[in-house]
Coordinates of C-alpha atoms and ligand atoms in Angstrom, one line a residue:
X233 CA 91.4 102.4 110.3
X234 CA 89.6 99.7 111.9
X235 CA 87.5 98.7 108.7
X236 CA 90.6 98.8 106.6
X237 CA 92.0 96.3 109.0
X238 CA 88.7 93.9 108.5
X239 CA 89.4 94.8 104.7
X240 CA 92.8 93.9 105.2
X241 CA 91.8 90.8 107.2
X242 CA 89.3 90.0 104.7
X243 CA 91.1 90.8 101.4
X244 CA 94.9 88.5 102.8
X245 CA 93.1 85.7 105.3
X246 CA 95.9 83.1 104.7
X247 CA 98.6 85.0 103.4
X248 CA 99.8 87.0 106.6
X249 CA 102.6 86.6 107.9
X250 CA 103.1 85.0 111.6
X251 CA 106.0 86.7 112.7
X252 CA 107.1 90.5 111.7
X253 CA 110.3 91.9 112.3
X254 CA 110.4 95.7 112.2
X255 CA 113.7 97.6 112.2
X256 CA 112.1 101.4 113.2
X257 CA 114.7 103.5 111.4
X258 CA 115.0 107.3 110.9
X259 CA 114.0 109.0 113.9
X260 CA 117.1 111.1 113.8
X261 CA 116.3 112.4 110.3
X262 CA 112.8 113.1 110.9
X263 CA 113.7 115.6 113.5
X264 CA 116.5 116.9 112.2
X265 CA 114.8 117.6 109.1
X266 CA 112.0 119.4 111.4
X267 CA 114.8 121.5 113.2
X268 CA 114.2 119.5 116.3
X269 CA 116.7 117.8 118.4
X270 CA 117.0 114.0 117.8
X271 CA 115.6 112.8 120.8
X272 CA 112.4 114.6 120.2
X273 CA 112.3 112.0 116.9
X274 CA 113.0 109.1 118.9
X275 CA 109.6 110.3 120.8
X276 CA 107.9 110.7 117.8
X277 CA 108.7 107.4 116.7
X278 CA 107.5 105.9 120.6
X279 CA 104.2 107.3 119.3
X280 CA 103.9 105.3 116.3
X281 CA 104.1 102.0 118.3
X282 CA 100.8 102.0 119.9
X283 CA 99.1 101.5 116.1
X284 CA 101.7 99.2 114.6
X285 CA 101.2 97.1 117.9
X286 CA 97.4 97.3 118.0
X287 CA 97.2 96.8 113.9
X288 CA 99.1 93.7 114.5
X289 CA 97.1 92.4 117.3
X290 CA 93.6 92.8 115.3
X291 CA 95.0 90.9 112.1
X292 CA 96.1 88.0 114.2
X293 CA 99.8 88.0 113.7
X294 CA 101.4 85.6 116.1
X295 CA 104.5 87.7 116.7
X296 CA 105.7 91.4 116.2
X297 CA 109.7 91.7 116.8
X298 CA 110.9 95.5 117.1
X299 CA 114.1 96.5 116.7
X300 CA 115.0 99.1 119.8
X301 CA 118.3 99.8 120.3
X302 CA 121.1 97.8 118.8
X303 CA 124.6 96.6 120.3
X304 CA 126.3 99.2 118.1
X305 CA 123.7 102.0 119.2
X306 CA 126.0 102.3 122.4
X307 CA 128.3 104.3 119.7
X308 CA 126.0 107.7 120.0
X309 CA 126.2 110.1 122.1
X310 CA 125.6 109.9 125.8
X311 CA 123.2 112.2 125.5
X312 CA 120.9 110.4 122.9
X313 CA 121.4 107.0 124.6
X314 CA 119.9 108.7 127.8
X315 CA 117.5 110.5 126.0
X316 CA 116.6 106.6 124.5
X317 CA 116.9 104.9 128.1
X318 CA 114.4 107.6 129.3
X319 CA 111.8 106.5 126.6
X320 CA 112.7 103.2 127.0
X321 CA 111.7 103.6 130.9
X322 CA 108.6 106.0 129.9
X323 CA 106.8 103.5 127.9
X324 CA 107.4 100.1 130.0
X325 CA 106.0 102.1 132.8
X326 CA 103.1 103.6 131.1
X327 CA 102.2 101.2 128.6
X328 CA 102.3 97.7 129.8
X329 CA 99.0 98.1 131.7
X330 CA 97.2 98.6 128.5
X331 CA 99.4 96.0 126.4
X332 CA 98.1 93.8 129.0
X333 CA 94.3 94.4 128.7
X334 CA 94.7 93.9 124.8
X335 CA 96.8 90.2 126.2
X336 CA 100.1 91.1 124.4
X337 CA 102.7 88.8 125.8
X338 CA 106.2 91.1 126.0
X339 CA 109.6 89.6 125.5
X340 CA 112.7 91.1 125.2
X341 CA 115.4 90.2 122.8
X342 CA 119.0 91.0 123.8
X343 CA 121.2 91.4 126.8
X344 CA 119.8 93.0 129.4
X345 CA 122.5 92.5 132.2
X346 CA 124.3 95.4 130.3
X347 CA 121.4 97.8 130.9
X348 CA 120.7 100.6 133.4
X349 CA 119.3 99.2 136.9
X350 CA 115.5 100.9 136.1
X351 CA 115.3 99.7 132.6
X352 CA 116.3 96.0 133.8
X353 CA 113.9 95.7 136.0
X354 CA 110.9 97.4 134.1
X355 CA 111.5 95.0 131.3
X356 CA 111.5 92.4 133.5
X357 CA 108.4 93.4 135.4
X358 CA 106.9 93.7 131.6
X359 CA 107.6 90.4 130.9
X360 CA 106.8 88.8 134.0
X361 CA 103.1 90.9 133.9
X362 CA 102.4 89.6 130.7
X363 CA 103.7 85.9 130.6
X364 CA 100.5 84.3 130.8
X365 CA 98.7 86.3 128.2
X366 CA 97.7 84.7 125.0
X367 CA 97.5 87.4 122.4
X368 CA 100.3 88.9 120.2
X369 CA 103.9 88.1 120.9
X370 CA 105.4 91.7 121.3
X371 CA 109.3 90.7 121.1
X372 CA 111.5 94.0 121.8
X373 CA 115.0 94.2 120.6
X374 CA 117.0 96.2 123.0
X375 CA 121.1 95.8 123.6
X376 CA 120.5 93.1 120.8
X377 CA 122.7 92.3 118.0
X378 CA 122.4 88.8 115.5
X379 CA 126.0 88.2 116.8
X380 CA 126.1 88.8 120.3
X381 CA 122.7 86.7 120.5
X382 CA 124.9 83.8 118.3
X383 CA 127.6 84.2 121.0
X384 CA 125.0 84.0 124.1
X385 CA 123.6 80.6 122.3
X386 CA 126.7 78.8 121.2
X387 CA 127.5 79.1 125.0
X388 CA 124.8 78.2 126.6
X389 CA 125.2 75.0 124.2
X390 CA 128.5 74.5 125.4
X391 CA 127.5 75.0 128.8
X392 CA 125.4 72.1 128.3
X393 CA 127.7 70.2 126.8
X394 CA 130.3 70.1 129.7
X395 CA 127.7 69.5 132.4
X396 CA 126.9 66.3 130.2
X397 CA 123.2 66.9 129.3
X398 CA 124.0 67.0 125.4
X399 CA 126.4 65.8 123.0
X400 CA 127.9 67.5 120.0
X401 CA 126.6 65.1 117.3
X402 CA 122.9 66.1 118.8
X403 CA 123.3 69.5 117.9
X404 CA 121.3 70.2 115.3
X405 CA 119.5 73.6 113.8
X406 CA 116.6 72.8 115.6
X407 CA 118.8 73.5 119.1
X408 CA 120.8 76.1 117.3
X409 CA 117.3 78.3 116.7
X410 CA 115.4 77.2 120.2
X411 CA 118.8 78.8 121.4
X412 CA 118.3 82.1 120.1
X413 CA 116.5 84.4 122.0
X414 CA 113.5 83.6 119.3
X415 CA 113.9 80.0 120.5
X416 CA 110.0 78.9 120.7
X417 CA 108.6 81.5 118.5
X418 CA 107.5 81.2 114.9
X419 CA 109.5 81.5 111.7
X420 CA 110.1 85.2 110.3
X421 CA 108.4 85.6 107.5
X422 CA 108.5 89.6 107.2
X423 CA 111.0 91.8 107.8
X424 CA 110.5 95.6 107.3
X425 CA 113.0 98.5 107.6
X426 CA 112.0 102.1 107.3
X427 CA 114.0 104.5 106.6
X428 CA 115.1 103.7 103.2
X429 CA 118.3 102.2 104.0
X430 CA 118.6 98.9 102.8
X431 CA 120.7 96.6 105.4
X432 CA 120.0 94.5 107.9
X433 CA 122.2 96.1 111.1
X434 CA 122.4 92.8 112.5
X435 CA 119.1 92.1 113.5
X436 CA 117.6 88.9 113.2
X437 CA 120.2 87.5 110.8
X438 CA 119.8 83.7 111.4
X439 CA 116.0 84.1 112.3
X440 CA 115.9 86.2 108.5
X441 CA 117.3 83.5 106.3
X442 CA 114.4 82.7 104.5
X443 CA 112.4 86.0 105.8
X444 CA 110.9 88.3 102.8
X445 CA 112.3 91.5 102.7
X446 CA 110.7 95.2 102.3
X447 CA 112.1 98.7 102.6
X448 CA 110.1 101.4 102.7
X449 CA 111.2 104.9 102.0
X450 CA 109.1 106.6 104.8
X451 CA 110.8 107.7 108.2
X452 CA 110.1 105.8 111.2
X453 CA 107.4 108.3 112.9
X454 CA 105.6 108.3 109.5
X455 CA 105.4 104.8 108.9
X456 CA 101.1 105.1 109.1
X457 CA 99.2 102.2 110.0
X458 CA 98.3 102.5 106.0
X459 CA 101.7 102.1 105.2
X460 CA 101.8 98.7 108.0
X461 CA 99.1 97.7 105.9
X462 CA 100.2 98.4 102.4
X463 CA 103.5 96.7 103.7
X464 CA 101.2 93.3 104.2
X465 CA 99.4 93.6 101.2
X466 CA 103.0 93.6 99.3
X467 CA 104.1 90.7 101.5
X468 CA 101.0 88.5 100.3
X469 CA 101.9 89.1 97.0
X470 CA 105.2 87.3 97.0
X471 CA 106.6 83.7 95.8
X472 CA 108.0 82.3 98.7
X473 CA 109.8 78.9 97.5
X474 CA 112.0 78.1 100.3
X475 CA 115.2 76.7 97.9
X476 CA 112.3 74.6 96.2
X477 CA 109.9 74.9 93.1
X478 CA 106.3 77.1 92.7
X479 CA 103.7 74.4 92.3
X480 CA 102.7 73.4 88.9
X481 CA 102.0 76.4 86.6
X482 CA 103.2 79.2 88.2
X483 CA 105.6 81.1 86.9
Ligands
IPE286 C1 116.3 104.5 114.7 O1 116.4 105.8 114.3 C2 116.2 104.4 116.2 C3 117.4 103.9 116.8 C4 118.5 103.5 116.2 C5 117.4 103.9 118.3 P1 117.8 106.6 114.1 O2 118.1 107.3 115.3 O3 118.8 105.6 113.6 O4 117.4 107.6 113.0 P2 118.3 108.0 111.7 O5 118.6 106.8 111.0 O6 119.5 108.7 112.3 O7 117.4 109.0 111.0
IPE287 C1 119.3 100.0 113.3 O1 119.3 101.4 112.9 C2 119.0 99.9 114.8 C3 117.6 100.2 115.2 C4 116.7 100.6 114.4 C5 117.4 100.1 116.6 P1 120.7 102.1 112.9 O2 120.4 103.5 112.5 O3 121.5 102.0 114.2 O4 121.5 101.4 111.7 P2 122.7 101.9 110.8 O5 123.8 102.4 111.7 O6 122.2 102.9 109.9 O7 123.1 100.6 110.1
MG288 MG1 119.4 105.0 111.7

């Protein structure tokens, strides 16, 4: 796998994308279709992070945004969201040590007030570990949703506002998008969902606008580095023209 990233590396130089959003759906279908109970898909699909992250990291993307566990994932059963939380404390206790010997930097993207006491604070400690470190942007969606981050934003600007330190005519998309939980980080430029369904599940929606899309039949736990890579090749491919024109010649 490592030469096909230098192949990879070789074959796109230019053409990669900075920032990668990944929605990681199907869990539950690969394990049901495998007789297994859900959560033991959810595990399955822990596993594939360690390649996705460490793929990422070798290419030189700037910044890798996974999608976790969404605002409207509270809507499953207790038993699955526990089963999630678990996983969720599992790998930011047994993981960060070696995300932070390959300097990945850990965000998270969401609300975390609204999460259990352990999971707060191991996210926290995750990001607080690996502030300083200078390698791949690892952003992790967790109690996010695109509207309930808009919401967070438009009242912090307002917050702002009444204590005097901006005025409305200065807002401008610039504040809008450094208000986001992205704020700082670079554009999207490719957003994949496995799974086969094609839909965004409110994630990332204002960070998406111009973001390319790909859907990819496989399940989450089989999305192979290979496929991560394939995935890239297919992004390089595309036009991107913003609302303008190719340059001259191109069709
Ligand atoms: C995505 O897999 C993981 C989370 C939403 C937490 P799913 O659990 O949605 O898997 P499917 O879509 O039911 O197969
Ligand atoms: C999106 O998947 C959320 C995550 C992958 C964390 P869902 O399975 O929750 O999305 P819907 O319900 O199919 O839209
Ligand atoms: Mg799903």
């Amino acid at each position: 796998m490592q030469s096909d990233v230098e192949k990879v590396n070789r074959e796109l130089g230019g053409r990669l994308p900075k920032h990668v959003g990944i929605i990681m759906d199907g869990n539950g279908r690969w394990a049901t279709r495998r007789g297994l109970p859900r959560a033991l898909g959810h595990r399955a699909g822990t596993e594939r992070l360690r390649g996705i992250i460490r793929v990422s990291s070798d290419l030189g993307i700037q910044a890798l945004s996974l999608y976790a566990f969404s605002t409207e994932n509270w809507k499953r059963p207790k038993n699955e969201v526990d089963a999630l939380f678990g996983l969720f404390m599992e790998y930011f206790t047994n993981e960060v040590e070696a995300l932070h010997a390959n300097r990945v930097r850990i965000r998270m993207l969401g609300d975390m007030e609204a999460l259990p006491g352990n999971v707060r604070a191991a996210v926290r400690a995750a990001e607080k570990k690996t502030a300083k470190n200078d390698g791949l942007r690892l952003n992790v969606a967790l109690n996010y949703g695109a509207r309930a981050e808009a919401v967070r934003a438009v009242r912090a600007i307002a917050q702002e506002a009444v204590m005097g330190a901006l005025i409305p005519e200065s807002i401008d998309e610039a504040a809008l998008m450094a208000h986001l939980d992205t704020g700082g980080l670079p554009e999207l430029d490719l957003l994949i969902r496995t799974g086969g369904e094609q839909r965004l599940s409110n994630f990332l929606l204002l960070q998406a606008a111009y973001a390319e899309l790909v859907f990819v039949d496989a399940l989450w736990p089989d999305f192979s580095d290979a496929l991560y890579l394939s995935t890239l090749r297919d992004y390089a491919q595309r036009n991107r023209r913003f609302g303008g024109l190719k340059p001259d010649g191109e069709e």
